[in-house]
Short mmCIF file of C-alpha atoms and ligand atoms in Angstrom, two decimals:
data_model
loop_
_atom_site.label_atom_id
_atom_site.label_comp_id
_atom_site.label_asym_id
_atom_site.label_seq_id
_atom_site.Cartn_x
_atom_site.Cartn_y
_atom_site.Cartn_z
CA MET A 1 0.13 0.11 -0.31
CA LYS A 2 1.05 3.41 -0.27
CA GLN A 3 1.92 5.96 2.61
CA THR A 4 -0.57 8.67 2.02
CA MET A 5 2.44 12.05 1.66
CA SER A 6 -0.17 14.34 1.56
CA ILE A 7 -3.81 15.57 2.31
CA LYS A 8 -5.37 15.80 -1.11
CA GLY A 9 -3.49 17.75 -2.28
CA LEU A 10 -1.79 19.81 0.34
CA ASN A 11 2.28 19.03 2.06
CA ARG A 12 2.53 18.98 5.50
CA ARG A 13 3.89 21.80 5.74
CA GLU A 14 0.73 23.63 4.18
CA PHE A 15 -1.54 21.28 5.98
CA LEU A 16 -0.38 21.91 8.81
CA TRP A 17 -0.40 25.44 8.55
CA GLY A 18 -4.50 25.36 6.90
CA LEU A 19 -4.91 23.14 10.34
CA SER A 20 -3.39 25.71 12.49
CA GLN A 21 -5.55 28.09 10.73
CA SER A 22 -9.04 26.26 11.55
CA VAL A 23 -7.92 25.18 15.37
CA LEU A 24 -6.89 28.37 16.91
CA ALA A 25 -10.01 30.03 14.75
CA SER A 26 -11.56 27.92 15.87
CA LEU A 27 -10.58 28.68 19.90
CA VAL A 28 -9.99 32.29 19.56
CA LEU A 29 -14.19 33.04 17.49
CA GLY A 30 -16.20 29.04 18.64
CA ARG A 31 -18.95 28.43 17.20
CA ALA A 32 -19.12 32.10 15.61
CA PHE A 33 -15.77 30.33 13.44
CA GLN A 34 -17.72 27.23 12.32
CA GLN A 35 -20.83 29.45 11.60
CA VAL A 36 -18.79 31.14 8.90
CA ALA A 37 -17.05 28.30 8.33
CA VAL A 38 -19.82 25.54 7.19
CA ALA A 39 -21.05 25.19 3.27
CA GLU A 40 -24.52 25.72 2.74
CA ARG A 41 -25.54 22.14 2.55
CA PRO A 42 -25.06 20.58 5.65
CA PRO A 43 -21.54 18.99 6.38
CA ALA A 44 -20.33 15.32 6.22
CA SER A 45 -21.09 14.16 9.62
CA VAL A 46 -17.36 11.56 10.80
CA LEU A 47 -18.28 9.42 13.82
CA VAL A 48 -14.72 8.84 15.16
CA LEU A 49 -14.78 5.96 17.43
CA GLY A 50 -11.28 6.02 20.65
CA ALA A 51 -9.47 8.71 21.59
CA GLY A 52 -6.12 7.80 21.05
CA LEU A 53 -3.78 9.68 19.33
CA SER A 54 -5.46 8.11 15.62
CA GLY A 55 -9.02 9.15 16.82
CA LEU A 56 -8.17 12.71 17.78
CA TYR A 57 -6.06 13.83 15.13
CA THR A 58 -8.36 11.67 12.62
CA ALA A 59 -11.17 14.38 14.54
CA LEU A 60 -9.12 17.42 14.08
CA LEU A 61 -8.00 17.00 10.22
CA LEU A 62 -11.95 15.95 9.32
CA GLU A 63 -12.75 19.74 11.36
CA ALA A 64 -10.47 21.38 10.30
CA LYS A 65 -12.42 20.25 6.29
CA GLY A 66 -15.55 21.63 7.82
CA LEU A 67 -16.91 17.74 8.72
CA ALA A 68 -19.19 17.31 11.33
CA VAL A 69 -17.65 15.01 13.81
CA THR A 70 -17.79 13.40 16.88
CA VAL A 71 -15.47 11.07 19.36
CA LEU A 72 -16.82 8.04 21.66
CA GLU A 73 -14.67 6.78 23.40
CA ALA A 74 -14.95 4.27 26.10
CA ARG A 75 -12.83 5.70 29.10
CA ASP A 76 -13.45 8.34 31.51
CA ARG A 77 -9.37 10.28 29.65
CA VAL A 78 -8.55 10.24 26.58
CA GLY A 79 -5.07 9.17 25.15
CA GLY A 80 -5.86 5.51 24.66
CA ARG A 81 -2.27 3.95 24.63
CA VAL A 82 -0.68 7.56 26.05
CA TYR A 83 -1.66 8.07 29.53
CA THR A 84 0.81 9.49 32.51
CA LEU A 85 0.74 8.20 35.89
CA ASP A 86 -0.42 11.81 37.06
CA ASP A 87 -0.28 10.76 41.27
CA ILE A 88 2.80 8.33 40.92
CA PRO A 89 5.70 10.20 42.34
CA GLY A 90 7.99 10.80 38.90
CA LYS A 91 5.14 10.44 36.98
CA PRO A 92 6.23 7.55 34.52
CA GLU A 93 4.13 6.83 31.98
CA ALA A 94 1.86 3.54 31.66
CA GLY A 95 1.82 3.64 27.08
CA GLY A 96 4.31 5.60 24.84
CA GLN A 97 7.23 6.32 26.77
CA SER A 98 8.84 8.42 24.51
CA PHE A 99 9.40 9.91 20.53
CA SER A 100 12.28 11.07 18.67
CA GLU A 101 12.87 14.43 16.17
CA ARG A 102 12.13 11.78 13.96
CA TYR A 103 8.62 12.40 15.23
CA GLN A 104 7.40 14.60 12.16
CA ARG A 105 3.81 15.02 12.89
CA LEU A 106 3.87 14.72 16.91
CA LEU A 107 6.63 17.09 17.30
CA ALA A 108 4.96 19.47 14.22
CA LEU A 109 1.46 19.08 16.51
CA ALA A 110 2.89 19.19 19.91
CA GLU A 111 4.38 22.62 18.45
CA LEU A 112 0.75 23.16 16.69
CA LEU A 113 -1.11 22.92 20.17
CA GLN A 114 1.88 24.39 21.92
CA VAL A 115 3.08 21.78 24.21
CA PRO A 116 6.22 21.84 25.10
CA THR A 117 8.83 18.53 24.85
CA GLU A 118 11.64 17.82 26.92
CA PRO A 119 14.91 15.73 26.43
CA ILE A 120 15.34 12.55 28.59
CA ASN A 121 18.77 11.98 28.61
CA SER A 122 19.71 8.70 28.92
CA SER A 123 21.33 7.18 32.66
CA GLU A 124 25.24 6.73 33.14
CA GLN A 125 24.51 4.44 35.56
CA GLY A 126 23.86 1.69 32.99
CA THR A 127 22.30 -1.37 33.24
CA LEU A 128 23.47 -4.28 35.48
CA LEU A 129 22.74 -7.99 33.85
CA TYR A 130 21.53 -10.75 35.63
CA VAL A 131 21.33 -14.25 33.97
CA ARG A 132 21.11 -17.30 35.57
CA GLY A 133 20.16 -16.81 38.82
CA GLN A 134 24.01 -14.10 38.79
CA PRO A 135 24.63 -10.77 38.82
CA VAL A 136 26.49 -9.42 35.66
CA LEU A 137 28.10 -5.92 34.68
CA PRO A 138 28.09 -5.50 31.26
CA SER A 139 31.66 -5.84 31.99
CA ASP A 140 32.18 -8.42 32.86
CA TRP A 141 30.31 -10.26 30.74
CA ALA A 142 32.14 -12.29 27.28
CA VAL A 143 34.25 -13.98 30.32
CA SER A 144 30.91 -14.71 33.16
CA PRO A 145 29.64 -17.75 34.00
CA ALA A 146 26.35 -17.19 33.42
CA ASN A 147 27.34 -16.86 29.94
CA LEU A 148 26.48 -20.17 28.51
CA LEU A 149 26.52 -18.42 24.23
CA ALA A 150 27.91 -20.28 21.60
CA ALA A 151 31.57 -18.83 20.83
CA THR A 152 30.59 -16.23 18.50
CA GLU A 153 27.77 -14.91 20.04
CA ARG A 154 29.59 -14.62 23.22
CA ASN A 155 30.96 -11.39 23.08
CA THR A 156 26.91 -9.71 21.98
CA LEU A 157 25.41 -7.93 25.72
CA PRO A 158 21.44 -10.27 26.21
CA PRO A 159 19.25 -7.23 25.24
CA GLN A 160 21.55 -6.37 22.37
CA LEU A 161 21.71 -10.01 20.62
CA LEU A 162 18.00 -9.27 18.19
CA THR A 163 19.53 -6.76 16.86
CA SER A 164 23.40 -8.59 15.82
CA TYR A 165 21.29 -10.92 14.75
CA LEU A 166 18.71 -8.44 12.24
CA SER A 167 20.80 -5.99 11.06
CA PRO A 168 24.16 -7.68 9.02
CA ASP A 169 21.68 -9.23 6.61
CA ASN A 170 18.54 -7.19 6.86
CA PRO A 171 17.97 -6.99 3.46
CA LEU A 172 15.22 -3.98 3.53
CA PRO A 173 15.48 -0.99 1.35
CA ASP A 174 13.64 1.08 3.33
CA LYS A 175 10.98 1.44 5.52
CA THR A 176 7.70 0.42 3.55
CA ALA A 177 9.39 -1.52 1.92
CA TRP A 178 8.13 -4.98 4.22
CA ALA A 179 4.73 -4.47 3.75
CA ARG A 180 5.85 -5.35 -0.38
CA ALA A 181 4.69 -8.64 -2.05
CA GLU A 182 9.13 -9.11 -3.01
CA TYR A 183 9.79 -9.98 0.72
CA PHE A 184 6.71 -11.95 1.94
CA ASP A 185 9.38 -14.96 1.73
CA LEU A 186 10.67 -13.84 4.89
CA ASP A 187 6.59 -13.95 6.76
CA ILE A 188 8.11 -17.34 8.31
CA PRO A 189 8.97 -17.48 11.69
CA LEU A 190 11.20 -15.72 14.22
CA GLU A 191 13.29 -18.27 15.43
CA GLN A 192 13.60 -20.43 12.77
CA TYR A 193 14.83 -17.13 10.17
CA LEU A 194 17.49 -17.17 13.60
CA SER A 195 18.08 -20.27 13.43
CA THR A 196 19.31 -20.72 9.70
CA LYS A 197 21.19 -17.48 10.61
CA GLY A 198 23.63 -19.60 13.29
CA ALA A 199 21.31 -17.89 16.41
CA SER A 200 22.22 -20.57 19.44
CA PRO A 201 19.36 -22.26 21.85
CA GLU A 202 20.59 -20.09 24.86
CA ALA A 203 20.04 -16.93 22.31
CA LEU A 204 17.32 -17.34 21.42
CA ARG A 205 16.24 -18.16 25.35
CA LEU A 206 17.71 -15.24 25.80
CA MET A 207 16.18 -13.78 23.33
CA ASN A 208 12.26 -14.43 24.59
CA PHE A 209 12.87 -12.80 27.45
CA ASN A 210 13.22 -9.12 26.45
CA PRO A 211 11.16 -8.60 23.24
CA ALA A 212 10.89 -4.35 23.74
CA SER A 213 6.92 -4.71 23.05
CA PHE A 214 7.83 -5.69 19.55
CA PHE A 215 6.61 -9.28 20.05
CA ASN A 216 5.74 -12.75 22.82
CA SER A 217 7.72 -14.72 21.77
CA VAL A 218 10.24 -15.97 18.66
CA GLU A 219 8.62 -18.90 17.67
CA ALA A 220 5.28 -17.45 17.83
CA THR A 221 6.17 -13.49 15.25
CA SER A 222 6.61 -13.33 11.33
CA ALA A 223 10.72 -12.93 10.93
CA LEU A 224 9.55 -9.70 8.36
CA TRP A 225 8.30 -8.04 11.32
CA ALA A 226 11.67 -8.13 13.19
CA LEU A 227 12.94 -6.81 9.85
CA ARG A 228 11.03 -4.10 9.90
CA ASN A 229 12.10 -2.57 13.60
CA ASN A 230 14.83 -3.42 12.47
CA GLN A 231 14.82 -1.54 9.23
CA ARG A 232 13.76 1.46 10.77
CA ALA A 233 16.00 1.46 13.89
CA LYS A 234 18.79 1.37 11.29
CA THR A 235 18.37 5.44 11.84
CA PRO A 236 19.23 6.31 14.91
CA ALA A 237 17.38 8.64 16.82
CA LYS A 238 19.83 11.41 17.83
CA GLN A 239 17.50 12.70 21.06
CA PHE A 240 14.97 10.85 23.15
CA MET A 241 12.05 13.43 24.32
CA ARG A 242 8.25 13.32 26.13
CA ILE A 243 5.96 15.79 26.70
CA LYS A 244 6.82 18.67 29.27
CA GLY A 245 4.90 17.43 32.28
CA GLY A 246 3.35 13.94 30.80
CA ASN A 247 2.99 12.61 27.50
CA SER A 248 -1.12 11.94 28.40
CA ARG A 249 -0.55 16.56 28.34
CA LEU A 250 -0.76 16.01 24.43
CA PRO A 251 -4.34 14.41 23.79
CA GLU A 252 -5.85 15.80 26.23
CA LYS A 253 -5.13 19.63 24.31
CA MET A 254 -5.85 18.02 21.40
CA ALA A 255 -9.87 16.57 22.90
CA ALA A 256 -9.61 20.32 23.60
CA ALA A 257 -9.25 21.60 20.57
CA LEU A 258 -11.95 19.91 19.21
CA LYS A 259 -14.82 21.92 18.05
CA PHE A 260 -17.96 19.27 20.93
CA PRO A 261 -16.32 17.49 23.58
CA VAL A 262 -14.84 13.68 23.02
CA GLN A 263 -18.05 11.55 24.75
CA THR A 264 -15.97 9.92 26.56
CA HIS A 265 -17.71 6.25 29.09
CA LYS A 266 -18.80 5.88 24.78
CA VAL A 267 -18.09 1.81 25.01
CA VAL A 268 -19.15 0.85 21.35
CA LYS A 269 -20.11 -2.42 20.89
CA PHE A 270 -21.83 -2.25 17.04
CA ILE A 271 -21.30 -0.71 14.21
CA ARG A 272 -23.97 -0.81 11.12
CA SER A 273 -23.27 0.61 7.74
CA SER A 274 -26.12 0.64 5.34
CA HIS A 275 -25.47 1.76 1.80
CA SER A 276 -26.00 5.69 3.88
CA ARG A 277 -25.83 5.48 6.94
CA VAL A 278 -23.09 4.72 9.78
CA GLU A 279 -25.01 3.78 13.05
CA VAL A 280 -23.10 3.27 16.58
CA GLN A 281 -24.92 1.68 19.05
CA CYS A 282 -23.10 2.09 22.61
CA ALA A 283 -23.19 -0.35 26.24
CA ASP A 284 -25.02 1.79 27.44
CA GLY A 285 -27.94 1.86 25.33
CA SER A 286 -27.13 5.51 23.66
CA ARG A 287 -26.63 5.26 20.12
CA PHE A 288 -24.94 7.74 17.36
CA GLN A 289 -25.52 8.21 13.50
CA ALA A 290 -23.56 10.31 10.79
CA ASP A 291 -22.61 9.66 7.05
CA TYR A 292 -19.37 7.87 7.73
CA ALA A 293 -17.17 6.22 10.73
CA VAL A 294 -14.06 5.97 11.40
CA VAL A 295 -12.60 3.18 13.67
CA THR A 296 -9.39 3.86 15.45
CA LEU A 297 -10.12 0.84 17.74
CA PRO A 298 -7.15 -1.88 18.71
CA PHE A 299 -8.09 -4.78 16.97
CA SER A 300 -7.81 -6.63 20.13
CA VAL A 301 -11.07 -5.15 21.05
CA LEU A 302 -12.76 -4.59 17.55
CA ARG A 303 -13.05 -8.25 17.84
CA GLN A 304 -15.67 -7.96 20.88
CA VAL A 305 -17.88 -5.33 18.92
CA LYS A 306 -20.23 -6.57 16.70
CA ILE A 307 -20.08 -5.40 12.19
CA VAL A 308 -22.70 -5.70 10.17
CA PRO A 309 -22.70 -6.67 7.79
CA PRO A 310 -19.67 -9.06 8.28
CA LEU A 311 -16.36 -7.36 7.32
CA PRO A 312 -14.87 -9.24 4.32
CA GLU A 313 -13.46 -12.93 5.32
CA VAL A 314 -9.67 -12.17 5.87
CA GLN A 315 -10.55 -8.51 7.54
CA ALA A 316 -13.01 -10.50 9.38
CA GLU A 317 -9.73 -12.71 10.11
CA ALA A 318 -7.35 -10.41 10.06
CA VAL A 319 -9.73 -8.46 13.38
CA SER A 320 -9.82 -11.82 14.69
CA GLU A 321 -6.45 -12.87 15.00
CA LEU A 322 -3.98 -10.13 14.66
CA PRO A 323 -1.82 -10.82 17.86
CA TYR A 324 -0.80 -7.71 20.13
CA THR A 325 2.22 -7.97 22.44
CA LEU A 326 1.83 -8.68 26.65
CA VAL A 327 2.61 -6.36 28.86
CA THR A 328 2.41 -5.90 32.23
CA GLU A 329 4.94 -2.91 34.35
CA VAL A 330 4.55 -3.35 38.09
CA HIS A 331 5.68 0.16 39.50
CA LEU A 332 7.40 0.53 42.86
CA ALA A 333 7.58 2.59 45.86
CA VAL A 334 11.64 2.96 46.85
CA ARG A 335 12.07 3.67 50.75
CA ARG A 336 16.32 4.20 50.30
CA PRO A 337 17.47 3.45 47.50
CA PHE A 338 19.23 0.36 47.48
CA TRP A 339 21.74 0.43 44.93
CA GLU A 340 23.97 2.57 46.70
CA GLU A 341 24.49 0.25 49.41
CA ASP A 342 25.24 -2.53 46.77
CA GLY A 343 26.61 -0.32 44.20
CA TYR A 344 25.36 -1.59 41.28
CA PRO A 345 23.07 0.15 39.03
CA PRO A 346 19.66 0.14 39.99
CA GLN A 347 18.93 -0.87 36.32
CA MET A 348 18.63 -4.02 36.10
CA TRP A 349 18.11 -6.72 32.93
CA THR A 350 17.42 -9.65 34.00
CA ASP A 351 15.96 -13.94 32.32
CA THR A 352 13.56 -14.15 35.71
CA GLN A 353 9.31 -12.89 35.50
CA LEU A 354 10.51 -9.20 36.39
CA GLN A 355 12.42 -8.90 33.03
CA ASN A 356 13.26 -4.91 33.60
CA VAL A 357 13.83 -3.48 36.58
CA LEU A 358 14.17 0.50 35.22
CA PRO A 359 14.37 3.47 37.58
CA VAL A 360 11.64 6.57 36.89
CA ARG A 361 12.87 9.23 36.93
CA ASP A 362 12.40 13.27 37.17
CA ALA A 363 14.34 17.10 37.52
CA ASP A 364 14.80 15.42 40.82
CA GLY A 365 16.46 12.56 40.50
CA ILE A 366 14.96 9.19 41.30
CA GLN A 367 11.77 8.78 41.98
CA GLY A 368 10.83 5.50 42.42
CA LEU A 369 11.23 2.10 40.26
CA VAL A 370 9.35 -0.01 37.18
CA CYS A 371 9.62 -3.87 36.57
CA PHE A 372 9.15 -3.91 32.84
CA VAL A 373 8.05 -7.23 32.14
CA ASN A 374 6.62 -8.52 28.44
CA GLY A 375 5.29 -11.59 26.45
CA SER A 376 4.53 -14.72 28.18
CA SER A 377 6.26 -13.12 31.85
CA ALA A 378 3.79 -10.55 31.87
CA GLN A 379 0.68 -13.44 31.74
CA GLN A 380 2.40 -15.39 34.18
CA LEU A 381 2.28 -11.56 36.01
CA ASP A 382 -1.21 -11.25 34.88
CA ALA A 383 -2.85 -14.42 36.80
CA MET A 384 -1.80 -13.91 39.58
CA SER A 385 -3.98 -11.45 42.47
CA LYS A 386 -3.07 -8.46 43.81
CA ALA A 387 -1.82 -9.21 46.85
CA ALA A 388 0.25 -12.15 45.15
CA LEU A 389 1.82 -10.34 42.89
CA ALA A 390 3.31 -8.05 44.77
CA GLU A 391 4.60 -10.25 47.45
CA PHE A 392 5.98 -12.01 43.98
CA VAL A 393 7.98 -9.05 42.95
CA LYS A 394 9.04 -8.23 46.32
CA ALA A 395 9.94 -11.29 46.82
CA GLU A 396 12.58 -12.01 43.17
CA LEU A 397 13.96 -8.53 43.46
CA ALA A 398 14.89 -8.97 46.70
CA ARG A 399 16.28 -12.54 46.10
CA ILE A 400 17.63 -10.82 42.59
CA ARG A 401 19.20 -7.59 44.94
CA PRO A 402 19.04 -8.98 48.47
CA LYS A 403 19.70 -4.89 48.89
CA SER A 404 15.91 -3.75 48.37
CA GLN A 405 14.41 -6.08 51.30
CA GLY A 406 11.80 -4.13 52.79
CA ASN A 407 12.79 -1.29 50.81
CA VAL A 408 10.47 -1.44 48.58
CA GLU A 409 6.15 -1.21 48.67
CA VAL A 410 3.84 -2.11 44.77
CA THR A 411 2.27 1.60 44.14
CA ARG A 412 0.71 0.27 41.06
CA VAL A 413 -0.20 -2.91 39.20
CA VAL A 414 -0.53 -1.75 35.04
CA SER A 415 -1.30 -4.83 33.04
CA TRP A 416 -1.79 -4.14 29.74
CA GLY A 417 -2.94 -7.09 28.85
CA ARG A 418 -6.07 -7.52 31.16
CA ASP A 419 -7.01 -3.60 30.16
CA PRO A 420 -10.47 -4.02 28.39
CA PHE A 421 -9.93 -1.05 26.16
CA ALA A 422 -6.40 -2.14 24.97
CA ARG A 423 -6.39 -6.11 25.36
CA GLY A 424 -2.48 -5.74 24.62
CA ASP A 425 0.48 -2.89 23.72
CA TYR A 426 1.69 -3.18 20.28
CA SER A 427 0.21 -5.00 16.89
CA HIS A 428 2.52 -7.73 15.42
CA PHE A 429 1.99 -9.57 13.00
CA ALA A 430 2.84 -13.83 13.61
CA PRO A 431 4.18 -16.56 11.06
CA GLY A 432 2.43 -16.16 7.42
CA GLN A 433 0.11 -13.46 8.56
CA ILE A 434 2.01 -10.36 6.73
CA ARG A 435 1.29 -11.61 3.52
CA ARG A 436 -2.07 -12.87 4.71
CA PHE A 437 -3.54 -9.58 6.09
CA ARG A 438 -1.04 -6.34 5.06
CA ASP A 439 -2.55 -5.60 2.05
CA LYS A 440 -6.60 -5.85 3.47
CA MET A 441 -7.23 -5.51 7.00
CA ALA A 442 -8.27 -2.05 6.58
CA GLN A 443 -9.65 -1.94 3.42
CA PRO A 444 -12.59 0.50 4.20
CA TRP A 445 -15.86 -1.01 4.14
CA GLN A 446 -19.05 0.35 3.05
CA ARG A 447 -19.18 3.87 5.69
CA ILE A 448 -16.33 1.73 8.10
CA HIS A 449 -13.30 3.65 7.87
CA PHE A 450 -10.07 1.81 9.72
CA ALA A 451 -6.84 3.83 11.70
CA GLY A 452 -5.39 2.91 15.02
CA GLU A 453 -0.83 1.97 14.52
CA HIS A 454 -2.25 -1.60 13.10
CA THR A 455 -3.10 -0.46 10.57
CA ALA A 456 0.46 2.74 9.04
CA ILE A 457 3.33 0.91 7.02
CA ALA A 458 5.83 3.82 7.38
CA SER A 459 6.35 4.50 10.96
CA PRO A 460 7.32 3.05 14.99
CA GLY A 461 4.11 3.64 17.19
CA MET A 462 3.12 7.34 18.92
CA GLU A 463 4.14 8.44 15.09
CA SER A 464 2.04 5.43 13.62
CA ALA A 465 -1.16 6.42 14.94
CA LEU A 466 -0.27 9.72 13.52
CA GLU A 467 0.14 8.39 10.06
CA SER A 468 -2.76 6.82 9.45
CA ALA A 469 -5.22 8.91 10.92
CA GLU A 470 -3.68 11.64 7.79
CA ARG A 471 -4.41 8.06 5.69
CA VAL A 472 -8.10 7.51 7.07
CA THR A 473 -8.36 11.65 6.11
CA SER A 474 -7.99 11.47 3.49
CA GLU A 475 -9.84 8.65 2.45
CA VAL A 476 -12.51 9.61 4.21
CA LEU A 477 -12.52 13.38 1.77
CA ALA A 478 -11.99 11.83 -0.73
CA ARG A 479 -15.65 9.92 -0.44
CA ILE A 480 -17.01 13.22 0.15
CA GLU A 481 -15.71 15.49 -2.13
C1 FAD B 1 3.87 0.14 27.67
C2 FAD B 1 3.50 0.94 26.69
C3 FAD B 1 4.84 1.45 26.49
C4 FAD B 1 4.99 2.34 24.74
N1 FAD B 1 5.77 2.52 24.94
C5 FAD B 1 6.39 3.66 23.27
C6 FAD B 1 6.96 4.45 22.86
O1 FAD B 1 7.94 5.03 23.88
N2 FAD B 1 7.17 5.22 22.43
C7 FAD B 1 6.24 5.67 20.78
O2 FAD B 1 6.46 5.19 19.76
N3 FAD B 1 5.11 4.70 20.95
C8 FAD B 1 4.53 3.61 22.01
N4 FAD B 1 3.84 2.68 22.62
C9 FAD B 1 2.44 2.62 21.90
C10 FAD B 1 2.33 4.21 21.24
O3 FAD B 1 1.50 4.01 22.05
C11 FAD B 1 0.93 2.85 20.71
O4 FAD B 1 0.84 3.23 19.54
C12 FAD B 1 0.19 4.86 20.53
O5 FAD B 1 -0.27 5.12 21.74
C13 FAD B 1 -1.26 3.96 19.51
O6 FAD B 1 -2.55 5.12 19.44
P1 FAD B 1 -4.02 5.01 18.56
O7 FAD B 1 -4.71 5.80 19.04
O8 FAD B 1 -3.48 3.88 17.54
O9 FAD B 1 -4.68 3.50 20.32
P2 FAD B 1 -5.00 3.61 20.95
O10 FAD B 1 -4.46 4.48 21.34
O11 FAD B 1 -5.15 2.18 21.63
O12 FAD B 1 -6.19 4.80 20.56
C14 FAD B 1 -8.01 3.71 20.68
C15 FAD B 1 -8.96 4.37 21.85
O13 FAD B 1 -9.66 3.50 21.22
C16 FAD B 1 -10.61 3.31 23.28
N5 FAD B 1 -11.62 2.42 23.02
C17 FAD B 1 -10.74 0.73 23.27
N6 FAD B 1 -12.63 -0.80 22.90
C18 FAD B 1 -13.52 1.01 22.78
C19 FAD B 1 -14.47 0.86 22.41
N7 FAD B 1 -14.86 -0.05 22.65
N8 FAD B 1 -15.58 1.72 22.50
C20 FAD B 1 -14.92 3.11 22.01
N9 FAD B 1 -13.59 3.81 22.29
C21 FAD B 1 -13.33 2.56 22.78
C22 FAD B 1 -9.56 3.42 24.19
O14 FAD B 1 -10.24 3.52 24.86
C23 FAD B 1 -8.44 4.53 22.99
O15 FAD B 1 -8.47 5.31 23.99
C24 FAD B 1 4.08 2.02 23.90
C25 FAD B 1 2.58 1.47 24.16
C26 FAD B 1 2.18 0.30 25.15
C27 FAD B 1 0.81 0.29 25.87
#
């Protein structure tokens, strides 16, 4: 599928200028502006389902073109998978963590809405490895008895193993190539691909422990998907950033710039498209009608929504089968900085069920820790009761870092897998699914259009949500003009 880089003949700068005029004008002049802007015939109406970044940006773009937009959101907040935990010291991000200078849409939007960004300075303290029951500093890894990698792999740190196997022979020439049929031969299990490249069983075991949120396991993920992520990472980011005061401030400002408030607590259950209208029903019995609907719900959630008439076979299969990564975060308050007592860095990469332990920092220093757990380990934590999970995490941390004993308390658990309006973190593709789903999964169906990170081609994470909004806006505008 060709990436849309312009909106109906406008390049991005012109478009954002148009958007800025519209958004700012509507902020300043309010309803009076609307009456001037609306043409003689009533504007086309659109229901945007979901108020994450993709839904909010779609709504802003369509409003800027004079359409009447209603946004329906299941939660009591906007932002979806962008979610700052404002009540925890250090305001950690539960969802989208950071972005870089390569996120051009996000940065333009933040500037337009006057939402300041700030750099994230990486830690100087490094990362402690904890592998096969032993703490190992990165400088000691190559000669550590915990290192059971093959001779050719021994110098590679566990978090870098996957990149070390994907980068040298990555055949994808650019960031959209993965979606082209000529590369579909690589739509095979990642484990198989890595084995043919010589990965040892121990390397495969360790790679399963830190999939960096992009997949759940090397067996159940397409190698082509992993190569896509690796291709993008070939141009390293120069500067990581976040929104000042928390990433949630961006979707909040986007929602505030809309002409009509986002309707929260609207859990969409049913979407019907007739030849002239779309009707949406919510769990509270409310009904909405419009000329078109833009669905931004993750497929992991959309599979609970009834769509009439039913989606075409392959698209329906994509909705019900597209996998989502599981991520569970356990936030910890720390009484005394135990890392100052044992001399190891607070940040850890482990092959235990805690996986990654990361410091939560603000301008005043480390405010707490978070265990960032992916894949099957997240699933195992999710199966525990709240009390059992807290005890397990504290005991596990005390085993790894004895000085943490009696020093940490669980303050919050965020499970994206159990979240009823996300059911996972990132979408990805199982082996064979890129070939089967890629060009069909986001196709408009009758009066229903699709956006959201899972439908983007070229961009990562938060930027992908915005990319998809531009594409779907073009689609809807093409139908009414
Ligand atoms: C833990 C984590 C870490 C991440 N880290 C990064 C990062 O560092 N950098 C980066 O760029 N990206 C990151 N991301 C990814 C990024 O946050 C997402 O790609 C992006 O926010 C997705 O936006 P979206 O609009 O497509 O989906 P969503 O944000 O999921 O929006 C969909 C909306 O639909 C709503 N909804 C769901 N069901 C219903 C229903 N039945 N009825 C009505 N509304 C419904 C949801 O509540 C949600 O608001 C991370 C995500 C997570 C979870």
